[in-house]
Structures are given as C-alpha cells and as structure tokens.
PDB file of C-alpha atoms and ligand atoms in Angstrom:
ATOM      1  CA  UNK K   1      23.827  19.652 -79.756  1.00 94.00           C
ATOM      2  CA  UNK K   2      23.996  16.601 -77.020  1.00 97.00           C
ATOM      3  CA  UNK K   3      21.085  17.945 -74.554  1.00 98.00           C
ATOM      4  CA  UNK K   4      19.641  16.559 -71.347  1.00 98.00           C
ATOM      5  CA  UNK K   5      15.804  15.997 -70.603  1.00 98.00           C
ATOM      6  CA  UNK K   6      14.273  15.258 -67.532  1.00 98.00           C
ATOM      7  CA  UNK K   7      11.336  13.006 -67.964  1.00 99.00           C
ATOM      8  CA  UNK K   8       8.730  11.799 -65.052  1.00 99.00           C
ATOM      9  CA  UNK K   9       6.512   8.798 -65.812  1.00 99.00           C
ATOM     10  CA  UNK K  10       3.879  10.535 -64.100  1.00 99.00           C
ATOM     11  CA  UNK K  11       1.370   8.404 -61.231  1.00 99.00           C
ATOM     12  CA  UNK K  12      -0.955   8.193 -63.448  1.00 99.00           C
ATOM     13  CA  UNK K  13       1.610   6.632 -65.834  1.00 99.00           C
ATOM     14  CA  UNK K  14       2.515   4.181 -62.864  1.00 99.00           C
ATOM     15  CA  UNK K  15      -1.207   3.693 -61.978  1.00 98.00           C
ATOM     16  CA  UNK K  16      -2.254   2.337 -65.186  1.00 98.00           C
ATOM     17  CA  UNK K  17       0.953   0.155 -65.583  1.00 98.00           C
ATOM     18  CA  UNK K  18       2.186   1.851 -68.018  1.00 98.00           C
ATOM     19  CA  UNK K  19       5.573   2.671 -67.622  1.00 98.00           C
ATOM     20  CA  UNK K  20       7.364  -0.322 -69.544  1.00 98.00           C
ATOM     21  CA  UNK K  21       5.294   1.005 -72.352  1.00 98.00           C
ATOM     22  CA  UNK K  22       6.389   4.523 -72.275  1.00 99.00           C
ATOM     23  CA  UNK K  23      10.494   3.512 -71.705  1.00 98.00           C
ATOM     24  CA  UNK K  24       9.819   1.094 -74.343  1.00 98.00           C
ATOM     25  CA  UNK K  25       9.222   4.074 -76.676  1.00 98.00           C
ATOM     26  CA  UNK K  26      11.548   6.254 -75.418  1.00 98.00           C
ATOM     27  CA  UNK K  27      14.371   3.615 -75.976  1.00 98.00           C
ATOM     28  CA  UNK K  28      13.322   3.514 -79.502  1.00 98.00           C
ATOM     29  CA  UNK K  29      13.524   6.794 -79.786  1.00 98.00           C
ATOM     30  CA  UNK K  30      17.128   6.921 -79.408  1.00 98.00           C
ATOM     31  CA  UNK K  31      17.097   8.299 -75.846  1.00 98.00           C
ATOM     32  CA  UNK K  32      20.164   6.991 -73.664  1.00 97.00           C
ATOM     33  CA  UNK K  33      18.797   7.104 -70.250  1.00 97.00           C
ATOM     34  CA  UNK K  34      21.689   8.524 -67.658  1.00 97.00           C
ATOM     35  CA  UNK K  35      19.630   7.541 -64.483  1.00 97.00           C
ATOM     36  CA  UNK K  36      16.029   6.180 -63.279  1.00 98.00           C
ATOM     37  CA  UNK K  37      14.609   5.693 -60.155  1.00 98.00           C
ATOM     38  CA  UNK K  38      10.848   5.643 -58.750  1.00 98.00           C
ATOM     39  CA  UNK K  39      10.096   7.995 -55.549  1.00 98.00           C
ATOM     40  CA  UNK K  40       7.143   9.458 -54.422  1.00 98.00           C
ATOM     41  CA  UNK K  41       6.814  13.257 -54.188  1.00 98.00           C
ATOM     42  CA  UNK K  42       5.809  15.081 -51.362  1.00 98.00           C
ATOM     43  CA  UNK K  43       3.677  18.038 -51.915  1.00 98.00           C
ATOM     44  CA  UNK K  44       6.842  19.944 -51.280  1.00 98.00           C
ATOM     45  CA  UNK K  45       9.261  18.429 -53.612  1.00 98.00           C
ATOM     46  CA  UNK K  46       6.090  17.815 -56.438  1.00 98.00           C
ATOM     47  CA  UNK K  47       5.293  22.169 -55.656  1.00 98.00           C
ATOM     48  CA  UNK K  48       9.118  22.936 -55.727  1.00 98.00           C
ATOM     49  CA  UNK K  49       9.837  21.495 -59.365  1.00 98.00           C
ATOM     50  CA  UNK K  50       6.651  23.101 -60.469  1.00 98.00           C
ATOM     51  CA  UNK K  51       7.037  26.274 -59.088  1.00 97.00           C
ATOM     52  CA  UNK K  52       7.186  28.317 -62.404  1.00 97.00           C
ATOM     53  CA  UNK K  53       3.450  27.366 -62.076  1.00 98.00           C
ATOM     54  CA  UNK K  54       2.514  29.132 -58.722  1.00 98.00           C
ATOM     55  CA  UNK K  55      -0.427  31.200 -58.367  1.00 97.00           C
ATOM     56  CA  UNK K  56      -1.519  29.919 -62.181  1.00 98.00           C
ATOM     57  CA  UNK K  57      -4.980  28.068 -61.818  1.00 98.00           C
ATOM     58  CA  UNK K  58      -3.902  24.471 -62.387  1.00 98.00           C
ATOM     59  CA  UNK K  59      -0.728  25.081 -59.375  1.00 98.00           C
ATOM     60  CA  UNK K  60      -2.601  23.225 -56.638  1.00 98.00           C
ATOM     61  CA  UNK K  61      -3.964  20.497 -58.553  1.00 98.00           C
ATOM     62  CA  UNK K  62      -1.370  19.504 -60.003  1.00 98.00           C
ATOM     63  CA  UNK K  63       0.791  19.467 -56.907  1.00 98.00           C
ATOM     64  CA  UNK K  64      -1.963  16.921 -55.426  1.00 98.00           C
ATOM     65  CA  UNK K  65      -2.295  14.908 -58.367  1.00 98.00           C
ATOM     66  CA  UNK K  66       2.133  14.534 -58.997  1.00 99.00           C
ATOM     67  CA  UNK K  67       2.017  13.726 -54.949  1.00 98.00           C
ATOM     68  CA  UNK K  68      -0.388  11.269 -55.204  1.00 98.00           C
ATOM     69  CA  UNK K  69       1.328   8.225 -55.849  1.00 98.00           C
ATOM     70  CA  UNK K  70       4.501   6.887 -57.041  1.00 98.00           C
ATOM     71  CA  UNK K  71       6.509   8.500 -60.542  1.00 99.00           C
ATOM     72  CA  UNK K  72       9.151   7.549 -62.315  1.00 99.00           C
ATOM     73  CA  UNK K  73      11.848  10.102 -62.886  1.00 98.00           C
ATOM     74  CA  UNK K  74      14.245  10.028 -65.771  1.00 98.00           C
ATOM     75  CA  UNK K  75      17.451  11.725 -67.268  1.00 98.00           C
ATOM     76  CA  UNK K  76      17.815  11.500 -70.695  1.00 98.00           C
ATOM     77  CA  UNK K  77      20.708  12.745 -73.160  1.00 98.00           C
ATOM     78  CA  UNK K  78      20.767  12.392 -77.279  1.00 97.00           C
ATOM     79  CA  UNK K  79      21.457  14.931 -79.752  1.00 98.00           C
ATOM     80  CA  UNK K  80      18.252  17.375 -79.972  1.00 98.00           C
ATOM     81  CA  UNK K  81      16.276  16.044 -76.607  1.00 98.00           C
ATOM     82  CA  UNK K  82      14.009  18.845 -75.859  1.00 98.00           C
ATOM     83  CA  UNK K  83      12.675  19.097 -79.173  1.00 98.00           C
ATOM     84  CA  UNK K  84      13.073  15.124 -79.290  1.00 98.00           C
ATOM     85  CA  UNK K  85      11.111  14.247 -76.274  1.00 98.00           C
ATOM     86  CA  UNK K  86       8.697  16.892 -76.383  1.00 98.00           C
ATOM     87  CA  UNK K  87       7.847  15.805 -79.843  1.00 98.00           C
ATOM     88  CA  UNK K  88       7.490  11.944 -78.703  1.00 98.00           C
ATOM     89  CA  UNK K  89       5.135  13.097 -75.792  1.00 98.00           C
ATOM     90  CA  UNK K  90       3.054  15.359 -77.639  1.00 98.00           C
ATOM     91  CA  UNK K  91       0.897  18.733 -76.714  1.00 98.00           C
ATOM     92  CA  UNK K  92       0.535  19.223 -73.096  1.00 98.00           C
ATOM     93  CA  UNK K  93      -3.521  18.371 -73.686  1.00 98.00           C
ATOM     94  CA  UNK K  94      -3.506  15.695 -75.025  1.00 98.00           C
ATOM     95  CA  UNK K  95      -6.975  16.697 -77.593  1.00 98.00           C
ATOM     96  CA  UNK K  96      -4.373  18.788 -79.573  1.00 98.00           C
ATOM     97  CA  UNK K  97      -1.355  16.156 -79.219  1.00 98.00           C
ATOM     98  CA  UNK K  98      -0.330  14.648 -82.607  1.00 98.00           C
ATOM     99  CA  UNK K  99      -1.638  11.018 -83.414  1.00 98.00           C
ATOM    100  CA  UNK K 100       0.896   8.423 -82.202  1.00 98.00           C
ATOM    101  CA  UNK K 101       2.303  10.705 -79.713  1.00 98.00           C
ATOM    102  CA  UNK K 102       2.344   9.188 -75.671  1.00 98.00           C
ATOM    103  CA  UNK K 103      -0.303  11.722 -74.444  1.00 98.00           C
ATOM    104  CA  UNK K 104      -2.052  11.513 -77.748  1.00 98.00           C
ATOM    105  CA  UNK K 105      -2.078   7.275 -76.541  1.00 98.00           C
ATOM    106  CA  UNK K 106      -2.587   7.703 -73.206  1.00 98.00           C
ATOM    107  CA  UNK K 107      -3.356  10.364 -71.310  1.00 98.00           C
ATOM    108  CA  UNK K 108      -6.885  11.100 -70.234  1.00 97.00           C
ATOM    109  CA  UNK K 109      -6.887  15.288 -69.980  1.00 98.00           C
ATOM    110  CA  UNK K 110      -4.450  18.261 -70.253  1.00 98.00           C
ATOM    111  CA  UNK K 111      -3.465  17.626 -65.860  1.00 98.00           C
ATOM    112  CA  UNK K 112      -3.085  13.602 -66.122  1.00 98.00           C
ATOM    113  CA  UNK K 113      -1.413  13.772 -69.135  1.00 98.00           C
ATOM    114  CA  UNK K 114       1.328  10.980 -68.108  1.00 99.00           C
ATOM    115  CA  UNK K 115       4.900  12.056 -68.934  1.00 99.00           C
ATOM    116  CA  UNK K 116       6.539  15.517 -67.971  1.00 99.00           C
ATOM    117  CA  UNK K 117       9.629  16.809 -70.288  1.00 98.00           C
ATOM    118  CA  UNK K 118      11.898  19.745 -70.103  1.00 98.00           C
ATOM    119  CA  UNK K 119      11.313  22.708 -71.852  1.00 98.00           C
ATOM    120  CA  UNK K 120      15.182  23.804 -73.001  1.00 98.00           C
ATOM    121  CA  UNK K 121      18.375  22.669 -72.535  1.00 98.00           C
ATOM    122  CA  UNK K 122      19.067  25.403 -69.289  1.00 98.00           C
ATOM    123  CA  UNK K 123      16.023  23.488 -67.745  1.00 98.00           C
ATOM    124  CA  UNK K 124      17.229  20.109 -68.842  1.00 98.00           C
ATOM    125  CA  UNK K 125      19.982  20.413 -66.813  1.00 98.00           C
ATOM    126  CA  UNK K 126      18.394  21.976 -63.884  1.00 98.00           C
ATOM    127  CA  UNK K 127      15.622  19.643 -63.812  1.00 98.00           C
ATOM    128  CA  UNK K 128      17.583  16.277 -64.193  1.00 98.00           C
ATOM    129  CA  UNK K 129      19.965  17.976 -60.998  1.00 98.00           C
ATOM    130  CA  UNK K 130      17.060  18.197 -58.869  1.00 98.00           C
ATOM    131  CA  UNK K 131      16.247  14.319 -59.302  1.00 98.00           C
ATOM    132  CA  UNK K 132      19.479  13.005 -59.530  1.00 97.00           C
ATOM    133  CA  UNK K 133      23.040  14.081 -58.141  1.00 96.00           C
ATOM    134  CA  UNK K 134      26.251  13.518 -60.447  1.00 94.00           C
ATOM    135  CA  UNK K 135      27.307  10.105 -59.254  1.00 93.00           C
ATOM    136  CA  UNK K 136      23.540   8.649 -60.068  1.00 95.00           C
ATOM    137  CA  UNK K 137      24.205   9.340 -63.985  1.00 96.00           C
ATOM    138  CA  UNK K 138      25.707   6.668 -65.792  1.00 89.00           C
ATOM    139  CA  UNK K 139      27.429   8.007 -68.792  1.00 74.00           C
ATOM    140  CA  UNK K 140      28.690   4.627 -70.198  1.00 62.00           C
ATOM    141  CA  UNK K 141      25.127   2.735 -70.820  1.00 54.00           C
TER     142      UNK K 141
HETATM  143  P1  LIG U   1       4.185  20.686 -70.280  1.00 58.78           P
HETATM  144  O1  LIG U   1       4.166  19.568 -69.250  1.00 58.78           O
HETATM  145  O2  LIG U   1       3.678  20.216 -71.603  1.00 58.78           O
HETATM  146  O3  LIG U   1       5.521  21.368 -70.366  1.00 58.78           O
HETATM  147  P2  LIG U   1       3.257  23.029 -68.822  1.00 58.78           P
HETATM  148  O4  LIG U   1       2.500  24.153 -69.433  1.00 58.78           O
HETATM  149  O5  LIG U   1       4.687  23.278 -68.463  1.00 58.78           O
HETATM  150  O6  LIG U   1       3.119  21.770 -69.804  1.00 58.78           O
HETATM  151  O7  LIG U   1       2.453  22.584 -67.531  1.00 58.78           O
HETATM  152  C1  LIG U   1       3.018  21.675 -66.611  1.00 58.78           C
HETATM  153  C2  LIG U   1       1.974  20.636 -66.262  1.00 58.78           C
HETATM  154  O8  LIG U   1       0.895  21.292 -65.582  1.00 58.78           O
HETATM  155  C3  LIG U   1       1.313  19.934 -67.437  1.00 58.78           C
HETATM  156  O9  LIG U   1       2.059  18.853 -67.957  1.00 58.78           O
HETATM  157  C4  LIG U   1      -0.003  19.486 -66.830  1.00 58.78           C
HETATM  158  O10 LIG U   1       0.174  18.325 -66.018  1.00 58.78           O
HETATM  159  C5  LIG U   1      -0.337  20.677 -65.924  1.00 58.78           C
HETATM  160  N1  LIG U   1      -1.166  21.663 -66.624  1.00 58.78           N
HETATM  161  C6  LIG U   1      -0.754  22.645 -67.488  1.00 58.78           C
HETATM  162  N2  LIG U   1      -1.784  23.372 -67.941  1.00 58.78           N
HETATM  163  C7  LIG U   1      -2.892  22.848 -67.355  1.00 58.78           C
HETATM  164  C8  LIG U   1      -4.287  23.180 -67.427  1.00 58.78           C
HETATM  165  O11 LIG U   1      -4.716  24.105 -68.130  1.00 58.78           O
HETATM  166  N3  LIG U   1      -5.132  22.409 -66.674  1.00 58.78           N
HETATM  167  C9  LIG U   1      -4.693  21.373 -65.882  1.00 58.78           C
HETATM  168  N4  LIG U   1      -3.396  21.053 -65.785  1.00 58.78           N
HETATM  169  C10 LIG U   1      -2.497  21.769 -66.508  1.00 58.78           C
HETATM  170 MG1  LIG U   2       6.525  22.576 -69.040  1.00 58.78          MG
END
C-alpha cells in the first residue's frame, strides 16, 4: 500500500549539519518527498504534535529540546513508508537501533535521537496535515 510518513530532521539534526546527510539517505531509500520546509517550533506547536506523550516523563523535555532550534519537516509517500522509514531510522534509543540505521549513526541518546517518523498510516496522514496543507504537496516530483 502507497503510505505517507511525516519525518522531522530534528534540531539536533540541523545543529550538527546534518540534514543533507539524512535526505541523502532517505532519497536512496526510495522515499518521494511531497513537501519540505524548515520552521521552528514553538513550545506550543512542538507540545501539540507530541501530545500522545503528555504527562509521560520525557513530555517536557522533549517539548524544550524540539523548540529549541530550527527542524526540518518532511512528507514522504512510497509503497510500505511506516515500516520503510522507521526501519531506515532505527530504535527510538539509539543503543538498541540496528547498525547502519540514522540514529544508530547519529544520534547521541534515546531524546536527541535526530529524525522523528510516523507510527501508521492513520498517523501518517495526520501528521504530514499538521505540517503541511494540500497545496504544499507536490505529487508530480
Ligand atoms: P519514536 O520517535 O521512535 O516514535 P516515541 O516513543 O514515539 O518514539 O517517542 C517520541 C520521542 O520522544 C522520541 O523520538 C524521543 O525523542 C522522545 N522519547 C521517547 N522516549 C524517551 C525516553 O525514554 N527518554 C527521553 N526521550 C524519549
Ligand atoms: Mg512515535
């Protein structure tokens, strides 16, 4: 099934220069990216997308650290892209992320761990709609 995947080049991502790296990857990867832009998330908008997470111990750092600088957000579409992208990015910590994976590469712990991605297709779509509106997705590219 054709699937949609929001990723975010996380700041730290965009602190160490790294996002040309990471696109670089997910381009090889057989991603067709729909939209990209780079914004910088108020605590709101960084504590609105993560608000599954509220009240869970990790909530209010990780509002501060996704507010804390510049990130890249991205919609992605191929065949398979949760399972795709999550499988690029590896484990959400990156100690238990496969070798060769992007957090496995480059992240330093389990809250700067450098790249988000969706978690199902439902959220896939929800999450690329809260970055980008219809007329910012390019089908054609
Ligand atoms: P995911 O990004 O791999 O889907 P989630 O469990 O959905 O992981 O958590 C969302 C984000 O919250 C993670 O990517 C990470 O930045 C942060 N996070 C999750 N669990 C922890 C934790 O135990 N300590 C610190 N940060 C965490
Ligand atoms: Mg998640």
């Amino acid at each position: 099934m054709i699937e949609r995947t929001l990723a975010i080049l996380k700041p730290d991502c965009v602190r160490k220069r790294l996002t040309g790296e990471v696109i670089a990857r997910i381009e090889k990867a057989g991603f067709k990216i729909l939209g990209m832009k780079k914004v910088k998330l108020t605590k709101e908008t960084a504590g609105g997308f993560y608000a599954v997470h509220k009240g869970k111990p990790f909530y209010d750092g990780l509002v501060e650290f996704m507010s804390s600088g510049p990130c890249v957000p991205i919609a992605l579409e191929k065949e398979n892209a949760i399972t795709d992208f999550r499988a690029l990015i590896g484990a959400t910590d990156p100690k238990e992320a496969v070798p060769g994976t992007v957090r496995k590469l480059f992240a330093d712990n389990k809250g700067e761990n450098i790249v988000h991605g969706s978690d199902s297709p439902e959220n896939g779509k929800i999450e690329v709609a809260y970055f980008f509106s219809d007329r910012e997705l390019v089908e054609l590219g």
